[in-house]
Coordinates of C-alpha atoms in Angstrom, one line a residue:
Chain A
X1 CA -19.5 -52.1 -39.1
X2 CA -17.5 -50.3 -41.3
X3 CA -17.1 -46.8 -43.4
X4 CA -15.0 -45.8 -45.8
X5 CA -13.2 -42.2 -46.4
X6 CA -14.4 -40.0 -49.4
X7 CA -12.7 -37.4 -48.8
X8 CA -10.1 -37.4 -45.7
X9 CA -9.8 -33.6 -44.1
X10 CA -6.1 -32.0 -43.7
X11 CA -5.1 -34.3 -40.7
X12 CA -7.5 -37.1 -40.1
X13 CA -6.1 -40.4 -37.8
X14 CA -7.2 -42.9 -35.4
X15 CA -6.3 -42.0 -31.8
X16 CA -7.5 -43.1 -28.2
X17 CA -6.1 -41.9 -25.2
X18 CA -2.8 -43.0 -25.5
X19 CA 0.5 -44.8 -25.5
X20 CA 1.5 -44.5 -21.7
X21 CA 4.1 -47.4 -20.9
X22 CA 7.1 -46.5 -23.8
X23 CA 7.6 -43.3 -22.0
X24 CA 11.3 -44.3 -20.9
X25 CA 11.6 -45.4 -24.5
X26 CA 11.2 -41.8 -25.9
X27 CA 7.6 -43.1 -27.6
X28 CA 5.1 -40.1 -27.0
X29 CA 2.1 -40.5 -25.3
X30 CA 0.1 -39.3 -28.6
X31 CA -3.7 -40.0 -28.4
X32 CA -6.5 -36.9 -28.6
X33 CA -5.8 -33.9 -28.6
X34 CA -8.7 -33.2 -26.4
X35 CA -9.5 -36.4 -24.7
X36 CA -12.4 -35.0 -23.3
X37 CA -14.6 -34.9 -26.4
X38 CA -13.4 -38.4 -27.0
X39 CA -14.8 -40.4 -23.7
X40 CA -18.0 -38.6 -23.8
X41 CA -18.1 -39.5 -27.8
X42 CA -17.7 -43.0 -26.8
X43 CA -19.2 -42.7 -23.3
X44 CA -22.5 -42.0 -25.6
X45 CA -22.7 -45.7 -26.9
X46 CA -21.7 -47.7 -24.7
X47 CA -18.1 -48.0 -25.7
X48 CA -14.9 -48.0 -23.3
X49 CA -13.4 -44.6 -23.0
X50 CA -10.0 -45.6 -24.5
X51 CA -12.0 -46.8 -28.0
X52 CA -10.2 -45.8 -30.5
X53 CA -11.5 -43.2 -32.3
X54 CA -11.0 -40.6 -35.4
X55 CA -10.3 -37.6 -34.6
X56 CA -10.7 -34.3 -37.8
X57 CA -9.2 -31.4 -38.1
X58 CA -10.9 -29.0 -38.8
X59 CA -14.3 -29.5 -41.5
X60 CA -13.7 -30.6 -45.6
X61 CA -14.3 -34.2 -44.7
X62 CA -16.9 -37.4 -45.7
X63 CA -17.4 -40.4 -45.2
X64 CA -19.9 -43.4 -46.2
X65 CA -21.5 -46.0 -44.0
X66 CA -20.9 -49.2 -45.3
X67 CA -22.7 -51.0 -42.8
X68 CA -25.9 -49.8 -40.7
X69 CA -23.4 -48.2 -37.6
X70 CA -23.7 -46.6 -34.3
X71 CA -22.0 -43.4 -33.7
X72 CA -21.3 -40.7 -32.1
X73 CA -19.2 -37.2 -32.3
X74 CA -18.2 -34.4 -29.8
X75 CA -15.6 -31.8 -30.5
X76 CA -15.6 -28.6 -31.4
X77 CA -14.3 -28.5 -35.2
X78 CA -16.9 -29.2 -37.2
X79 CA -20.8 -30.3 -37.3
X80 CA -21.6 -33.5 -39.2
X81 CA -24.1 -33.6 -42.2
X82 CA -26.1 -35.9 -44.2
X83 CA -26.4 -32.8 -46.7
X84 CA -29.1 -30.6 -44.7
X85 CA -29.5 -32.6 -42.2
X86 CA -27.9 -31.7 -39.3
X87 CA -26.5 -34.9 -36.8
X88 CA -27.3 -34.1 -33.5
X89 CA -23.2 -34.3 -31.3
X90 CA -22.6 -36.1 -28.3
X91 CA -25.3 -38.4 -28.2
X92 CA -25.8 -42.3 -30.1
X93 CA -26.4 -41.5 -33.5
X94 CA -28.1 -44.3 -35.5
X95 CA -26.9 -44.0 -39.4
X96 CA -27.9 -46.6 -41.8
X97 CA -25.3 -48.4 -44.5
X98 CA -24.4 -46.2 -47.7
X99 CA -25.1 -42.6 -46.3
X100 CA -23.3 -39.8 -47.1
X101 CA -21.7 -37.9 -44.1
X102 CA -20.2 -34.7 -44.7
X103 CA -18.0 -32.0 -41.8
X104 CA -18.8 -29.1 -41.4
X105 CA -17.1 -26.4 -40.6
X106 CA -17.6 -25.0 -36.9
X107 CA -15.2 -21.8 -36.2
X108 CA -15.4 -22.5 -32.1
X109 CA -12.3 -25.1 -31.9
X110 CA -10.5 -26.9 -34.2
X111 CA -11.0 -31.2 -33.1
X112 CA -13.8 -33.3 -33.9
X113 CA -14.1 -36.8 -32.5
X114 CA -16.4 -39.7 -33.9
X115 CA -17.0 -43.0 -31.7
X116 CA -18.2 -46.1 -33.4
X117 CA -19.9 -48.8 -31.8
X118 CA -16.9 -51.0 -30.2
X119 CA -14.1 -49.0 -31.0
X120 CA -12.2 -48.5 -34.6
X121 CA -10.9 -51.8 -34.9
X122 CA -6.8 -51.5 -35.4
X123 CA -4.4 -52.8 -34.3
X124 CA -2.7 -52.4 -30.8
X125 CA 1.0 -51.0 -30.9
X126 CA 2.4 -50.9 -27.5
X127 CA -0.4 -51.0 -26.3
X128 CA -2.7 -48.2 -27.8
X129 CA -4.0 -47.7 -31.4
X130 CA -3.2 -43.9 -31.4
X131 CA -1.1 -42.6 -34.8
X132 CA 2.2 -41.3 -34.4
X133 CA 3.4 -40.2 -37.9
X134 CA 6.6 -39.5 -37.0
X135 CA 7.1 -43.4 -36.1
X136 CA 4.9 -45.0 -38.6
X137 CA 3.3 -46.1 -35.9
X138 CA -0.4 -47.6 -34.7
X139 CA -3.6 -46.2 -36.4
X140 CA -4.3 -47.4 -39.4
X141 CA -1.4 -48.4 -41.0
X142 CA 0.6 -45.6 -39.3
X143 CA -0.6 -42.8 -41.6
X144 CA -3.3 -40.3 -41.7
X145 CA -6.2 -41.7 -43.6
X146 CA -6.8 -41.2 -46.8
X147 CA -9.4 -41.6 -49.9
X148 CA -10.7 -44.9 -50.1
X149 CA -9.6 -46.0 -46.7
X150 CA -12.1 -48.6 -45.3
X151 CA -12.3 -49.1 -41.3
X152 CA -14.0 -51.7 -39.6
X153 CA -15.4 -51.6 -35.9
X154 CA -14.2 -54.2 -33.3
X155 CA -16.5 -56.7 -33.4
X156 CA -17.0 -57.0 -29.3
X157 CA -19.7 -54.9 -28.5
X158 CA -20.8 -53.9 -24.7
X159 CA -24.2 -54.6 -23.8
X160 CA -25.4 -51.1 -23.8
X161 CA -24.4 -50.6 -27.3
X162 CA -25.7 -53.3 -28.3
X163 CA -29.5 -52.3 -26.7
X164 CA -28.8 -49.1 -27.9
X165 CA -27.7 -50.0 -31.3
X166 CA -30.8 -52.8 -31.4
X167 CA -33.1 -49.6 -29.9
X168 CA -32.1 -46.9 -32.8
X169 CA -31.8 -49.5 -35.2
X170 CA -34.3 -48.3 -38.1
X171 CA -34.8 -47.7 -41.9
X172 CA -33.8 -44.1 -41.3
X173 CA -31.0 -41.7 -39.2
X174 CA -32.5 -42.4 -35.7
X175 CA -31.1 -40.9 -32.2
X176 CA -32.2 -40.9 -28.8
X177 CA -34.3 -37.9 -27.2
X178 CA -31.2 -37.8 -24.7
X179 CA -27.8 -36.0 -25.2
X180 CA -24.4 -35.6 -23.2
X181 CA -24.0 -31.9 -22.4
X182 CA -20.4 -31.8 -22.6
X183 CA -20.8 -27.7 -21.6
X184 CA -21.6 -29.2 -18.3
X185 CA -18.0 -30.5 -17.8
X186 CA -16.4 -27.0 -19.3
X187 CA -15.6 -23.9 -17.7
X188 CA -17.4 -20.3 -18.5
X189 CA -14.4 -19.0 -19.8
X190 CA -12.3 -21.9 -22.1
X191 CA -9.9 -19.2 -23.6
X192 CA -8.1 -19.4 -19.4
X193 CA -6.3 -22.2 -19.0
X194 CA -5.1 -23.6 -15.4
X195 CA -2.0 -24.2 -14.7
X196 CA 0.4 -25.1 -12.0
X197 CA 4.1 -23.4 -11.2
X198 CA 6.5 -25.8 -12.7
X199 CA 10.0 -26.6 -11.2
X200 CA 11.9 -24.0 -13.1
X201 CA 9.0 -20.7 -12.1
X202 CA 11.5 -19.2 -10.0
X203 CA 14.2 -19.1 -13.1
X204 CA 12.1 -16.4 -14.2
X205 CA 12.2 -12.5 -14.2
X206 CA 9.3 -11.6 -11.2
X207 CA 7.9 -9.1 -14.2
X208 CA 7.7 -12.3 -16.8
X209 CA 5.6 -14.1 -14.2
X210 CA 3.4 -11.2 -13.9
X211 CA 3.2 -10.8 -17.5
X212 CA 2.6 -14.8 -17.6
X213 CA -0.5 -14.8 -14.9
X214 CA -1.8 -11.7 -17.3
X215 CA -1.5 -10.6 -20.6
X216 CA -3.3 -12.9 -23.6
X217 CA -0.7 -14.9 -25.5
X218 CA -1.6 -15.8 -29.4
X219 CA -1.3 -19.4 -30.8
X220 CA 1.4 -18.6 -33.6
X221 CA 0.4 -20.4 -37.0
X222 CA 3.8 -23.0 -36.0
X223 CA 1.6 -25.1 -34.0
X224 CA 0.4 -29.1 -34.5
X225 CA 0.0 -32.1 -32.5
X226 CA 3.8 -31.8 -31.1
X227 CA 2.6 -28.3 -29.5
X228 CA 2.1 -24.7 -29.5
X229 CA 4.1 -21.8 -30.3
X230 CA 2.5 -19.2 -28.3
X231 CA 3.1 -15.3 -29.0
X232 CA 3.2 -12.5 -26.4
X233 CA 5.4 -10.9 -24.4
X234 CA 8.6 -12.9 -23.7
X235 CA 9.3 -14.4 -20.5
X236 CA 12.7 -13.0 -19.3
X237 CA 15.0 -15.3 -17.1
X238 CA 16.2 -14.1 -14.0
X239 CA 19.0 -17.6 -13.4
X240 CA 19.9 -19.0 -16.6
X241 CA 21.3 -21.7 -15.1
X242 CA 21.8 -24.8 -18.6
X243 CA 19.1 -27.4 -17.3
X244 CA 19.7 -30.8 -18.1
X245 CA 17.2 -33.0 -20.4
X246 CA 14.4 -34.2 -18.0
X247 CA 11.2 -35.6 -18.9
X248 CA 7.8 -33.8 -20.2
X249 CA 4.9 -33.9 -20.9
X250 CA 1.7 -32.8 -22.5
X251 CA 0.6 -29.9 -20.9
X252 CA 4.2 -28.6 -19.9
X253 CA 4.9 -25.4 -20.9
X254 CA 8.4 -24.5 -21.9
X255 CA 10.4 -21.7 -22.4
X256 CA 12.8 -21.5 -25.4
X257 CA 16.4 -19.5 -25.5
X258 CA 14.1 -16.0 -26.4
X259 CA 11.8 -15.9 -24.1
X260 CA 8.5 -17.8 -25.9
X261 CA 6.7 -20.3 -24.4
X262 CA 6.2 -23.4 -26.4
X263 CA 3.4 -25.8 -25.3
X264 CA 3.9 -29.1 -25.5
X265 CA 0.3 -31.2 -26.6
X266 CA 0.0 -35.1 -27.2
X267 CA 3.0 -35.9 -29.6
X268 CA 5.5 -34.4 -27.8
X269 CA 9.2 -35.3 -26.9
X270 CA 9.7 -37.4 -23.5
X271 CA 12.6 -35.5 -22.7
X272 CA 13.3 -31.6 -23.1
X273 CA 15.8 -28.7 -21.6
X274 CA 14.5 -25.8 -21.8
X275 CA 13.1 -24.3 -18.4
X276 CA 9.2 -24.8 -17.7
X277 CA 7.8 -22.1 -16.4
X278 CA 4.5 -23.7 -15.6
X279 CA 2.0 -27.6 -16.1
X280 CA -1.2 -27.1 -17.9
X281 CA -3.6 -29.0 -15.1
X282 CA -5.3 -32.0 -16.6
X283 CA -8.7 -30.9 -16.5
X284 CA -8.1 -28.2 -18.9
X285 CA -5.7 -29.5 -21.5
X286 CA -8.2 -31.1 -23.9
X287 CA -9.4 -27.6 -23.8
X288 CA -6.0 -26.7 -24.8
X289 CA -6.7 -29.7 -28.3
X290 CA -9.3 -27.4 -29.4
X291 CA -7.3 -24.3 -30.0
X292 CA -5.9 -23.2 -33.3
X293 CA -3.8 -20.8 -34.7
X294 CA -4.4 -17.0 -33.9
X295 CA -6.4 -18.0 -30.6
X296 CA -6.1 -16.3 -27.6
X297 CA -5.7 -17.6 -24.5
X298 CA -5.0 -16.4 -20.6
X299 CA -3.2 -17.8 -17.9
X300 CA -4.3 -18.9 -14.4
X301 CA -2.0 -20.0 -11.5
X302 CA -3.7 -23.1 -9.4
X303 CA -2.4 -25.1 -6.7
X304 CA -0.7 -28.6 -7.7
X305 CA -3.3 -30.4 -5.2
X306 CA -6.1 -28.4 -6.7
X307 CA -4.7 -29.3 -9.8
X308 CA -5.4 -33.7 -8.4
X309 CA -8.6 -32.9 -7.5
X310 CA -10.0 -30.9 -10.4
X311 CA -8.3 -34.1 -11.8
X312 CA -9.8 -36.5 -9.6
X313 CA -14.1 -35.0 -9.4
X314 CA -13.9 -34.9 -13.3
X315 CA -13.3 -38.3 -13.8
X316 CA -15.7 -39.4 -10.8
X317 CA -18.4 -37.2 -12.3
X318 CA -17.0 -39.0 -15.8
X319 CA -17.6 -42.8 -14.0
X320 CA -21.2 -41.5 -12.6
X321 CA -22.4 -40.9 -16.4
X322 CA -20.8 -44.2 -17.2
X323 CA -22.9 -45.4 -15.3
X324 CA -25.8 -43.7 -15.2
X325 CA -25.8 -44.4 -18.9
X326 CA -25.6 -48.3 -18.4
X327 CA -27.9 -48.6 -16.1
X328 CA -30.6 -46.4 -18.2
X329 CA -30.4 -49.7 -20.7
X330 CA -29.9 -52.3 -18.1
Chain B
X1 CA 6.8 -28.9 -3.6
X2 CA 9.5 -29.2 -0.8
X3 CA 10.5 -33.1 0.4
X4 CA 7.9 -34.0 2.4
X5 CA 10.3 -35.8 5.0
X6 CA 13.6 -33.9 6.6
X7 CA 15.7 -34.4 3.2
X8 CA 19.8 -34.8 5.3
X9 CA 20.4 -37.6 4.0
X10 CA 18.7 -37.9 0.7
X11 CA 19.9 -39.1 -2.3
X12 CA 16.9 -37.0 -4.6
X13 CA 13.9 -34.6 -4.0
X14 CA 11.1 -34.9 -5.4
X15 CA 9.2 -32.4 -7.3
X16 CA 5.3 -31.9 -9.0
X17 CA 5.7 -32.8 -12.9
X18 CA 1.9 -33.4 -13.4
X19 CA -1.1 -34.9 -11.8
X20 CA 0.2 -38.2 -13.8
X21 CA 3.8 -38.0 -12.4
X22 CA 6.6 -36.5 -10.2
X23 CA 10.5 -36.5 -11.0
X24 CA 13.0 -37.7 -8.8
X25 CA 16.1 -35.1 -9.1
X26 CA 19.6 -36.7 -8.3
X27 CA 21.6 -33.8 -9.4
X28 CA 23.0 -31.5 -11.5
X29 CA 26.1 -32.8 -13.3
X30 CA 26.4 -35.5 -16.2
X31 CA 29.0 -38.2 -14.9
X32 CA 28.9 -42.1 -14.7
X33 CA 28.5 -41.8 -10.8
X34 CA 25.1 -40.2 -11.3
X35 CA 24.4 -42.7 -14.9
X36 CA 24.8 -45.6 -11.6
X37 CA 22.7 -44.4 -8.9
X38 CA 20.4 -43.2 -11.4
X39 CA 19.8 -46.7 -13.4
X40 CA 19.9 -48.5 -9.7
X41 CA 17.3 -46.9 -8.6
X42 CA 15.4 -46.9 -11.5
X43 CA 15.8 -50.8 -11.3
X44 CA 14.5 -51.1 -7.8
X45 CA 11.4 -48.9 -8.7
X46 CA 10.2 -51.3 -11.0
X47 CA 11.0 -54.0 -9.6
X48 CA 8.7 -52.6 -6.8
X49 CA 6.1 -51.4 -8.8
X50 CA 3.4 -49.1 -6.2
X51 CA -0.3 -49.8 -6.7
X52 CA -1.2 -47.1 -10.1
X53 CA 2.6 -47.2 -11.1
X54 CA 2.5 -47.2 -14.8
X55 CA 6.4 -46.5 -16.2
X56 CA 9.6 -44.2 -15.3
X57 CA 11.7 -42.1 -17.2
X58 CA 15.4 -41.8 -16.3
X59 CA 17.2 -38.9 -17.6
X60 CA 21.0 -37.3 -17.0
X61 CA 20.0 -36.4 -13.2
X62 CA 16.4 -37.8 -12.7
X63 CA 14.4 -40.4 -12.4
X64 CA 10.4 -39.2 -13.3
X65 CA 8.1 -41.4 -12.3
X66 CA 4.1 -41.5 -14.1
X67 CA 1.2 -43.2 -12.7
X68 CA -2.6 -43.7 -12.8
X69 CA -3.6 -40.7 -10.3
X70 CA -6.7 -43.2 -10.1
X71 CA -5.7 -46.0 -8.6
X72 CA -2.9 -44.2 -6.3
X73 CA -5.7 -42.2 -4.6
X74 CA -7.9 -45.2 -4.2
X75 CA -4.7 -47.4 -2.2
X76 CA -5.2 -46.9 1.3
X77 CA -1.8 -48.2 2.1
X78 CA 0.4 -45.5 0.5
X79 CA 0.3 -42.8 3.5
X80 CA -0.7 -39.4 2.8
X81 CA -3.2 -36.9 1.6
X82 CA -2.6 -36.7 -2.3
X83 CA -1.7 -38.9 -4.6
X84 CA 1.7 -37.0 -4.8
X85 CA 2.4 -37.1 -1.3
X86 CA 1.5 -40.9 -1.5
X87 CA 4.6 -41.8 -4.4
X88 CA 7.1 -39.6 -3.4
X89 CA 6.4 -41.0 0.4
X90 CA 6.6 -44.7 -0.7
X91 CA 9.9 -43.6 -3.4
X92 CA 11.5 -41.6 -0.3
X93 CA 10.7 -44.8 2.2
X94 CA 12.1 -47.4 -0.9
X95 CA 14.8 -45.3 -0.8
X96 CA 15.6 -45.6 2.8
X97 CA 14.8 -49.1 3.2
X98 CA 17.1 -50.1 0.3
X99 CA 21.2 -50.1 -0.1
X100 CA 20.7 -48.3 -3.7
X101 CA 23.2 -50.5 -5.8
X102 CA 24.8 -48.8 -8.5
X103 CA 24.4 -50.2 -11.1
X104 CA 27.4 -51.5 -12.6
X105 CA 26.7 -54.3 -14.9
X106 CA 25.6 -52.5 -17.4
X107 CA 25.4 -54.9 -21.1
X108 CA 27.6 -54.3 -24.2
X109 CA 26.0 -53.6 -27.5
X110 CA 27.6 -53.6 -30.6
X111 CA 27.0 -51.6 -33.8
X112 CA 28.5 -52.7 -36.6
X113 CA 29.2 -49.0 -39.1
X114 CA 30.4 -48.7 -42.4
X115 CA 32.0 -45.1 -42.2
X116 CA 31.7 -42.1 -45.2
X117 CA 31.2 -42.8 -48.3
X118 CA 27.4 -42.6 -49.2
X119 CA 26.9 -43.9 -45.9
X120 CA 28.4 -40.9 -44.1
X121 CA 28.6 -38.0 -45.6
X122 CA 29.6 -36.2 -43.5
X123 CA 32.9 -38.1 -42.5
X124 CA 35.5 -36.2 -45.0
X125 CA 34.7 -32.5 -44.0
X126 CA 34.7 -33.6 -40.3
X127 CA 38.3 -34.9 -40.1
X128 CA 39.0 -31.8 -42.8
X129 CA 38.0 -29.7 -40.3
X130 CA 39.5 -31.5 -37.6
X131 CA 43.2 -32.1 -39.5
X132 CA 42.6 -36.3 -38.9
X133 CA 43.0 -38.4 -41.7
X134 CA 39.7 -40.2 -42.3
X135 CA 41.0 -43.1 -40.7
X136 CA 42.2 -41.4 -37.6
X137 CA 38.4 -40.3 -37.4
X138 CA 36.7 -43.6 -37.8
X139 CA 39.5 -44.9 -34.9
X140 CA 38.8 -43.0 -32.8
X141 CA 35.5 -42.8 -33.0
X142 CA 35.5 -46.0 -33.3
X143 CA 37.8 -47.1 -30.0
X144 CA 35.9 -45.8 -27.1
X145 CA 33.4 -47.4 -25.0
X146 CA 30.0 -45.0 -24.9
X147 CA 27.8 -45.2 -22.5
X148 CA 23.9 -44.9 -22.5
X149 CA 22.6 -41.7 -20.4
X150 CA 18.8 -42.0 -21.6
X151 CA 16.5 -42.2 -24.8
X152 CA 15.0 -39.2 -25.7
X153 CA 14.0 -37.0 -28.9
X154 CA 13.1 -39.4 -31.0
X155 CA 11.8 -43.1 -29.7
X156 CA 15.2 -45.1 -29.5
X157 CA 17.4 -42.2 -29.6
X158 CA 20.2 -43.1 -27.6
X159 CA 22.2 -39.6 -25.8
X160 CA 25.7 -41.3 -25.5
X161 CA 28.6 -40.2 -23.5
X162 CA 32.0 -40.5 -23.5
X163 CA 33.1 -39.9 -27.3
X164 CA 37.4 -38.2 -27.3
X165 CA 36.2 -34.6 -27.5
X166 CA 38.9 -34.5 -30.6
X167 CA 35.9 -35.1 -32.4
X168 CA 33.9 -32.1 -30.8
X169 CA 32.1 -30.5 -34.3
X170 CA 29.1 -28.4 -34.3
X171 CA 26.2 -29.0 -36.1
X172 CA 25.5 -28.1 -40.1
X173 CA 24.6 -24.7 -40.2
X174 CA 21.4 -25.8 -42.3
X175 CA 19.5 -28.9 -41.3
X176 CA 18.9 -31.8 -43.5
X177 CA 15.0 -32.0 -44.6
X178 CA 15.6 -35.9 -44.0
X179 CA 18.2 -38.5 -42.4
X180 CA 18.5 -42.1 -43.2
X181 CA 17.1 -44.5 -40.1
X182 CA 20.2 -46.1 -38.6
X183 CA 22.7 -43.0 -39.8
X184 CA 26.2 -42.2 -36.8
X185 CA 25.8 -38.6 -36.4
X186 CA 28.3 -35.9 -34.2
X187 CA 27.0 -33.1 -32.8
X188 CA 28.6 -30.8 -30.9
X189 CA 30.4 -33.2 -27.8
X190 CA 27.8 -35.7 -28.4
X191 CA 27.3 -38.3 -31.0
X192 CA 24.3 -40.6 -31.7
X193 CA 22.3 -43.0 -33.8
X194 CA 19.5 -41.4 -35.6
X195 CA 16.6 -44.6 -34.9
X196 CA 13.9 -43.4 -37.5
X197 CA 14.5 -41.2 -40.7
X198 CA 13.9 -37.6 -39.3
X199 CA 14.9 -34.2 -40.1
X200 CA 18.2 -33.5 -38.5
X201 CA 21.4 -30.8 -38.2
X202 CA 23.9 -33.6 -37.2
X203 CA 27.5 -34.5 -39.0
X204 CA 26.7 -38.0 -40.3
X205 CA 30.0 -39.6 -40.2
X206 CA 28.0 -43.6 -40.9
X207 CA 25.3 -45.7 -40.9
X208 CA 24.4 -49.5 -38.9
X209 CA 22.2 -51.9 -40.6
X210 CA 21.2 -52.4 -37.0
X211 CA 17.5 -51.3 -36.3
X212 CA 18.0 -49.3 -33.1
X213 CA 13.4 -48.9 -32.9
X214 CA 10.8 -51.0 -34.0
X215 CA 7.6 -50.7 -32.5
X216 CA 6.5 -55.0 -33.0
X217 CA 9.6 -56.0 -30.8
X218 CA 8.9 -56.7 -27.0
X219 CA 11.5 -53.9 -26.7
X220 CA 11.3 -51.9 -29.4
X221 CA 14.4 -49.8 -28.7
X222 CA 17.3 -51.8 -29.2
X223 CA 19.2 -49.4 -26.2
X224 CA 18.2 -48.1 -23.4
X225 CA 20.0 -46.5 -20.0
X226 CA 22.9 -47.3 -18.7
X227 CA 23.7 -49.4 -21.7
X228 CA 27.4 -49.5 -23.2
X229 CA 27.9 -49.3 -26.5
X230 CA 30.6 -49.4 -29.3
X231 CA 30.9 -49.4 -32.6
X232 CA 32.7 -51.6 -35.1
X233 CA 33.3 -50.1 -38.7
X234 CA 32.1 -52.7 -41.5
X235 CA 32.5 -52.1 -44.8
X236 CA 29.9 -51.4 -47.9
X237 CA 29.9 -55.5 -48.7
X238 CA 28.9 -56.5 -44.9
X239 CA 26.8 -53.5 -44.5
X240 CA 24.3 -54.6 -47.3
X241 CA 25.0 -58.1 -46.7
X242 CA 23.1 -57.7 -42.8
X243 CA 21.0 -59.5 -41.3
X244 CA 19.5 -58.1 -37.8

């Protein structure tokens, strides 16, 4: 299967769930900002969770299928349409060859993930297909997608994918009756982000901690795949020690010299020297991946035991979903 | 987040980093002694991985250990009620059971460097600031043996210790928009090599033709924590004709 980029949009890159094994060489994790949406788009068509997808930022992008194609999409940056026809999200969709698909604005989030049967077939670099633009590695030639790029899928597909494809194949756009309700996985309030106090938590003023856990913070314009600068009440310190640079990870919230917070995201550096106030719970990091400048969030503290339990429960639920889809097409 | 076992004789304490990682803290100073201890224990972890171990990141005073929580929680032979406990218990046990050998057998890597001119545009400025000749700067910079304390910032960037205090120079007031890969620079008490073309504020004194980071190599970075580094002056012709 193959698609061609007609309009690349502001930042479209190939991503998977990230590059985890070269952190000691300062190669960042990268990968999708909203990994939950990636996994749902992949699960829906029987792909491996880690299959390479396209991460679109906002809308205003367009691609054309050059073959009969099985896709799914998830995320809140855009709605897929063919002309006036809305393509439903979070379910397998058959798109005939030479159909032009547009991404139309969805104001609720920022990123949309397109999966294709088998995943996009770009080379694996250092154990991942994710794009890291700064070092020009991974993805499609180490860069964001441009007009005219042609992307083929991996030829090997799972038995589930093969069955879904053959059931949906027709003259027209066709999709299953069922869909995955991504909302089931989301909390009622997607702007309340759960965090675990970080190692330097006690370096901050008591009042600053109260502010941190009660006041709104707003993503500044200075926010990208590396991290989000947060505008709001400054976080003051009582312990003014210098921190020796040490490992940080996506979800780490650093406090810079002027008391402003930076939430590190997928392309963040592997080490940092700013004191850390909190770590976003892994279960809520995908919510952060959908934020855009101007969005306001709140933080709520939980224990690290609780964060880990929530993570393991989520993985268990996704595993059950995977098995349910496989069994449906046995 | 206190250590789980009695920690009177512990060489490190553990703290939670994320659902996927914990950090072992060995100390708060930059020293060769600490570097050897950390490099030694880092080798030990990598030689004795636990189920779910992904990678470890050594830094000045810490080693962060990354893992797959699903594999860790399923590992019945790791005692503990959650991943953090299982991994920190395992690492404490590993430290108790093994004599941590300070790693003193470090590899010496030579960095051929063309100093000054178009390759090191700030060499004259650095020399003038310290009332030295450019040759004196080159001699001071290339006669020291440096230690790699950690890799961070961008892929393959080595934090080097051991530069002569006489060369300490503040960063440029305005960072350059782009610095060519291989540039050798000074910032404060540090010297380093830019592995990739990136923006940066370091004072540039030279450039190496070596490739510091290449994603297609099995070991993508030329340097790793614990290595020793020397700079060897080369001229323009040697730079242009250099083959990796």
